C-alpha positions as CSV (number, residue, x, y, z in Angstrom):
1,M,-0.1,-2.7,-3.4
2,L,3.8,-3.8,-4.1
3,R,6.1,-4.1,-7.4
4,Q,9.5,-5.0,-6.3
5,S,11.7,-8.2,-7.7
6,P,14.5,-10.0,-6.6
7,F,16.0,-9.8,-10.2
8,I,16.9,-5.9,-9.2
9,D,19.9,-4.5,-11.1
10,D,20.4,-0.8,-11.1
11,N,17.1,-0.2,-11.0
12,T,16.3,-2.6,-13.9
13,V,14.9,-5.9,-15.2
14,L,16.0,-7.2,-18.5
15,G,16.9,-3.6,-19.6
16,L,13.9,-2.1,-18.6
17,K,12.5,0.2,-15.8
18,L,12.3,-1.2,-12.9
19,F,9.6,0.6,-10.1
20,Q,9.1,0.4,-7.0
21,Y,6.2,1.8,-4.9
22,W,3.8,1.0,-2.0
23,R,-0.5,2.3,-3.4
24,I,-3.3,1.5,-1.5
25,N,-6.8,3.0,-2.9
26,P,-9.7,2.8,-0.6
27,T,-13.2,3.4,-1.9
28,F,-16.8,3.7,-0.1
29,H,-20.3,3.1,-2.5
30,F,-23.4,3.6,-0.2
31,Y,-26.7,3.7,-2.2
32,L,-30.2,5.0,-0.4
33,P,-33.2,4.3,-1.8
34,L,-35.8,7.1,-0.9
35,R,-39.5,6.9,-0.9
36,G,-41.3,7.7,-3.9
37,D,-41.1,6.7,-7.7
38,N,-37.6,5.3,-8.0
39,Q,-36.0,8.2,-6.2
40,S,-32.4,7.6,-4.3
41,L,-28.9,8.8,-3.4
42,A,-26.1,7.8,-4.0
43,F,-22.9,8.3,-2.1
44,R,-18.6,7.9,-2.8
45,I,-16.2,8.6,-0.7
46,N,-12.6,7.7,-3.2
47,T,-9.0,8.1,-0.7
48,G,-5.9,6.4,-1.8
49,I,-1.9,7.5,-1.2
50,A,0.7,6.2,-3.0
51,K,4.3,6.4,-2.6
52,P,7.5,5.2,-4.3
53,F,10.6,3.6,-2.1
54,G,14.0,1.9,-2.8
55,D,16.1,2.6,-6.0
56,S,12.0,4.8,-7.3
57,E,12.1,8.4,-6.7
58,T,8.6,8.8,-8.5
59,L,5.7,6.4,-9.7
60,P,5.0,5.3,-13.0
61,Y,2.9,8.1,-14.3
62,E,-0.6,5.8,-14.8
63,K,-0.4,4.8,-10.9
64,F,-0.4,9.0,-10.0
65,F,-4.1,10.1,-8.2
66,F,-5.7,12.5,-10.3
67,A,-8.8,14.4,-9.6
68,G,-11.6,16.8,-11.7
69,G,-13.8,15.1,-14.2
70,G,-16.7,13.4,-15.0
71,S,-16.4,11.0,-12.7
72,S,-14.8,12.7,-10.0
73,I,-15.1,16.5,-9.3
74,R,-17.1,17.5,-12.2
75,A,-16.8,21.7,-12.1
76,W,-13.2,21.0,-12.9
77,Q,-11.7,19.2,-16.5
78,P,-10.1,16.2,-15.9
79,R,-7.1,15.4,-14.3
80,R,-7.1,18.9,-13.9
81,L,-7.7,19.8,-10.6
82,G,-4.9,20.6,-7.7
83,P,-2.3,19.2,-6.7
84,G,-3.7,20.9,-3.0
85,A,-3.3,25.0,-3.3
86,F,-1.2,24.7,-6.5
87,T,-2.0,27.7,-8.8
88,P,-1.6,26.7,-12.4
89,P,-0.3,29.7,-14.8
90,V,-2.9,32.5,-15.8
91,N,-4.3,33.0,-19.6
92,E,-4.4,36.1,-20.8
93,D,-8.1,36.1,-20.5
94,G,-7.4,35.5,-16.7
95,T,-8.4,32.3,-16.6
96,F,-5.9,29.7,-15.5
97,D,-4.1,27.3,-17.9
98,Y,-5.4,23.6,-17.8
99,R,-3.8,22.1,-20.6
100,F,-1.8,19.6,-18.6
101,E,-2.7,17.1,-15.7
102,R,-1.7,18.0,-12.2
103,P,-0.8,14.0,-10.9
104,G,-1.1,13.2,-6.8
105,E,0.6,10.7,-4.6
106,I,-2.9,11.3,-1.8
107,I,-6.4,11.9,-2.9
108,L,-9.4,12.3,-1.3
109,E,-12.9,12.8,-2.8
110,G,-16.5,12.5,-1.5
111,N,-19.5,12.5,-4.1
112,I,-23.6,12.3,-3.0
113,E,-25.7,12.1,-5.7
114,Y,-29.6,12.8,-5.3
115,R,-31.1,10.7,-8.8
116,F,-34.7,10.6,-9.3
117,P,-37.2,10.3,-12.5
118,M,-37.8,13.1,-14.8
119,V,-40.0,11.9,-18.3
120,S,-40.1,9.1,-20.0
121,F,-36.5,7.7,-20.4
122,I,-34.8,10.7,-18.4
123,R,-33.6,10.9,-15.4
124,G,-32.5,13.8,-13.9
125,A,-29.5,14.2,-10.8
126,V,-28.2,17.2,-8.5
127,F,-24.9,16.8,-6.6
128,L,-22.0,18.1,-4.9
129,D,-18.8,16.9,-5.1
130,V,-15.5,17.9,-2.6
131,G,-11.5,16.7,-2.9
132,N,-8.9,17.1,-4.4
133,V,-5.3,15.7,-4.6
134,W,-1.6,16.3,-2.6
135,T,1.5,15.3,-3.2
136,I,3.8,13.7,-0.6
137,D,6.6,15.5,-0.7
138,E,7.4,19.5,-1.6
139,N,7.4,20.1,-4.9
140,P,9.0,23.6,-5.8
141,Q,7.6,24.0,-8.8
142,Q,4.0,22.8,-7.5
143,P,3.8,25.5,-4.2
144,G,1.0,24.5,-1.9
145,G,0.2,21.3,-3.8
146,Q,1.9,19.3,-0.4
147,F,0.0,17.9,1.9
148,H,-0.6,18.9,5.7
149,W,-2.6,17.9,8.2
150,D,-3.3,21.4,9.4
151,Q,-4.7,23.1,5.5
152,F,-5.8,19.4,3.9
153,W,-9.5,20.7,4.5
154,Q,-9.2,24.2,3.2
155,Q,-7.9,22.9,0.2
156,L,-10.8,20.7,-0.3
157,A,-12.4,21.8,-4.1
158,I,-16.2,22.2,-4.4
159,G,-17.9,21.4,-6.8
160,T,-21.7,21.5,-7.7
161,G,-24.3,21.2,-10.1
162,F,-27.3,19.2,-12.0
163,G,-26.9,16.4,-14.6
164,F,-29.5,14.1,-17.4
165,R,-29.7,10.7,-17.8
166,F,-30.9,9.6,-20.8
167,N,-31.8,5.2,-20.4
168,L,-31.3,4.2,-23.5
169,P,-32.2,0.6,-24.5
170,F,-28.2,0.1,-25.0
171,L,-26.7,2.3,-23.1
172,L,-26.6,4.9,-20.2
173,F,-26.0,8.6,-21.9
174,R,-24.9,11.0,-19.0
175,L,-24.7,15.1,-19.5
176,D,-23.6,16.8,-16.5
177,F,-23.1,20.6,-15.2
178,G,-20.3,21.5,-13.1
179,L,-20.2,24.9,-11.5
180,K,-17.5,25.6,-9.2
181,V,-18.1,26.7,-5.8
182,Y,-14.8,27.2,-4.3
183,D,-11.6,26.9,-5.7
184,P,-8.5,26.2,-3.3
185,A,-5.9,27.6,-6.0
186,R,-7.7,31.1,-6.3
187,R,-6.5,33.6,-2.8
188,S,-7.5,32.6,0.0
189,D,-10.5,35.9,0.3
190,R,-11.2,35.0,-2.8
191,R,-11.6,31.3,-3.1
192,W,-16.0,31.0,-2.7
193,V,-16.1,31.8,-6.5
194,I,-19.9,31.0,-6.5
195,R,-20.0,34.4,-5.8
196,Q,-18.7,35.7,-8.6
197,F,-21.4,33.0,-11.1
198,N,-23.7,35.2,-13.0
199,P,-26.5,33.1,-14.4
200,F,-26.9,34.9,-17.6
201,N,-23.2,34.4,-18.3
202,P,-22.7,30.8,-16.5
203,F,-19.7,29.8,-19.0
204,A,-17.7,32.6,-18.2
205,Q,-14.6,32.3,-16.1
206,D,-14.5,28.8,-16.3
207,L,-16.9,28.3,-13.7
208,M,-19.1,25.9,-15.2
209,L,-18.3,23.0,-17.7
210,V,-20.2,20.4,-19.3
211,N,-19.3,17.0,-18.5
212,I,-20.5,13.8,-20.8
213,G,-20.1,10.0,-19.8
214,I,-21.5,6.5,-20.5
215,G,-23.0,4.9,-17.8
216,Y,-23.5,6.7,-13.9
217,P,-20.3,8.4,-12.7
218,F,-20.3,6.3,-9.4
């Protein structure tokens, strides 16, 4: 997507800020019905890149990419994953400070979900999410967040989990439990955080999150 105007004067138009940028965001969905009673596999691949040009030094905030949340990588809070291997500040209890959103100019996500009937209007799901966002240029305030071809695959966050879909007459209510498996924000020898998971205290260390949504995630 291009935003450009012939009426450019000091990067403003009629006194309003003008952003010049391009943005592409190809997303692919695939659904595979399985034998049995309404079982299926759902796949999604979400890619994207955006970059300012001309007199613009940054994108409009809403045109950045974000990862994490109920329709993204469900083991992370909405818009709090990344960028890359950037390590957020640490709270007093040792958990990461996820108060602020983490925008990126590059996104790569993959999701797979097995959907199956349970009881009456309730359906179940088991899923695997992989992805992250990155910056194109180095940002001194977010070390490790820049995209590199030889490193990005080591910075793909991995989450898994299960969920319930309540197929009500007027809407589909979704409840997902996302569990962190691989966290690129941690030290390279501590990224497989699934090893720290305690089933008797599943929400310790922010390893598991609950996502609530309306409709299917993809």
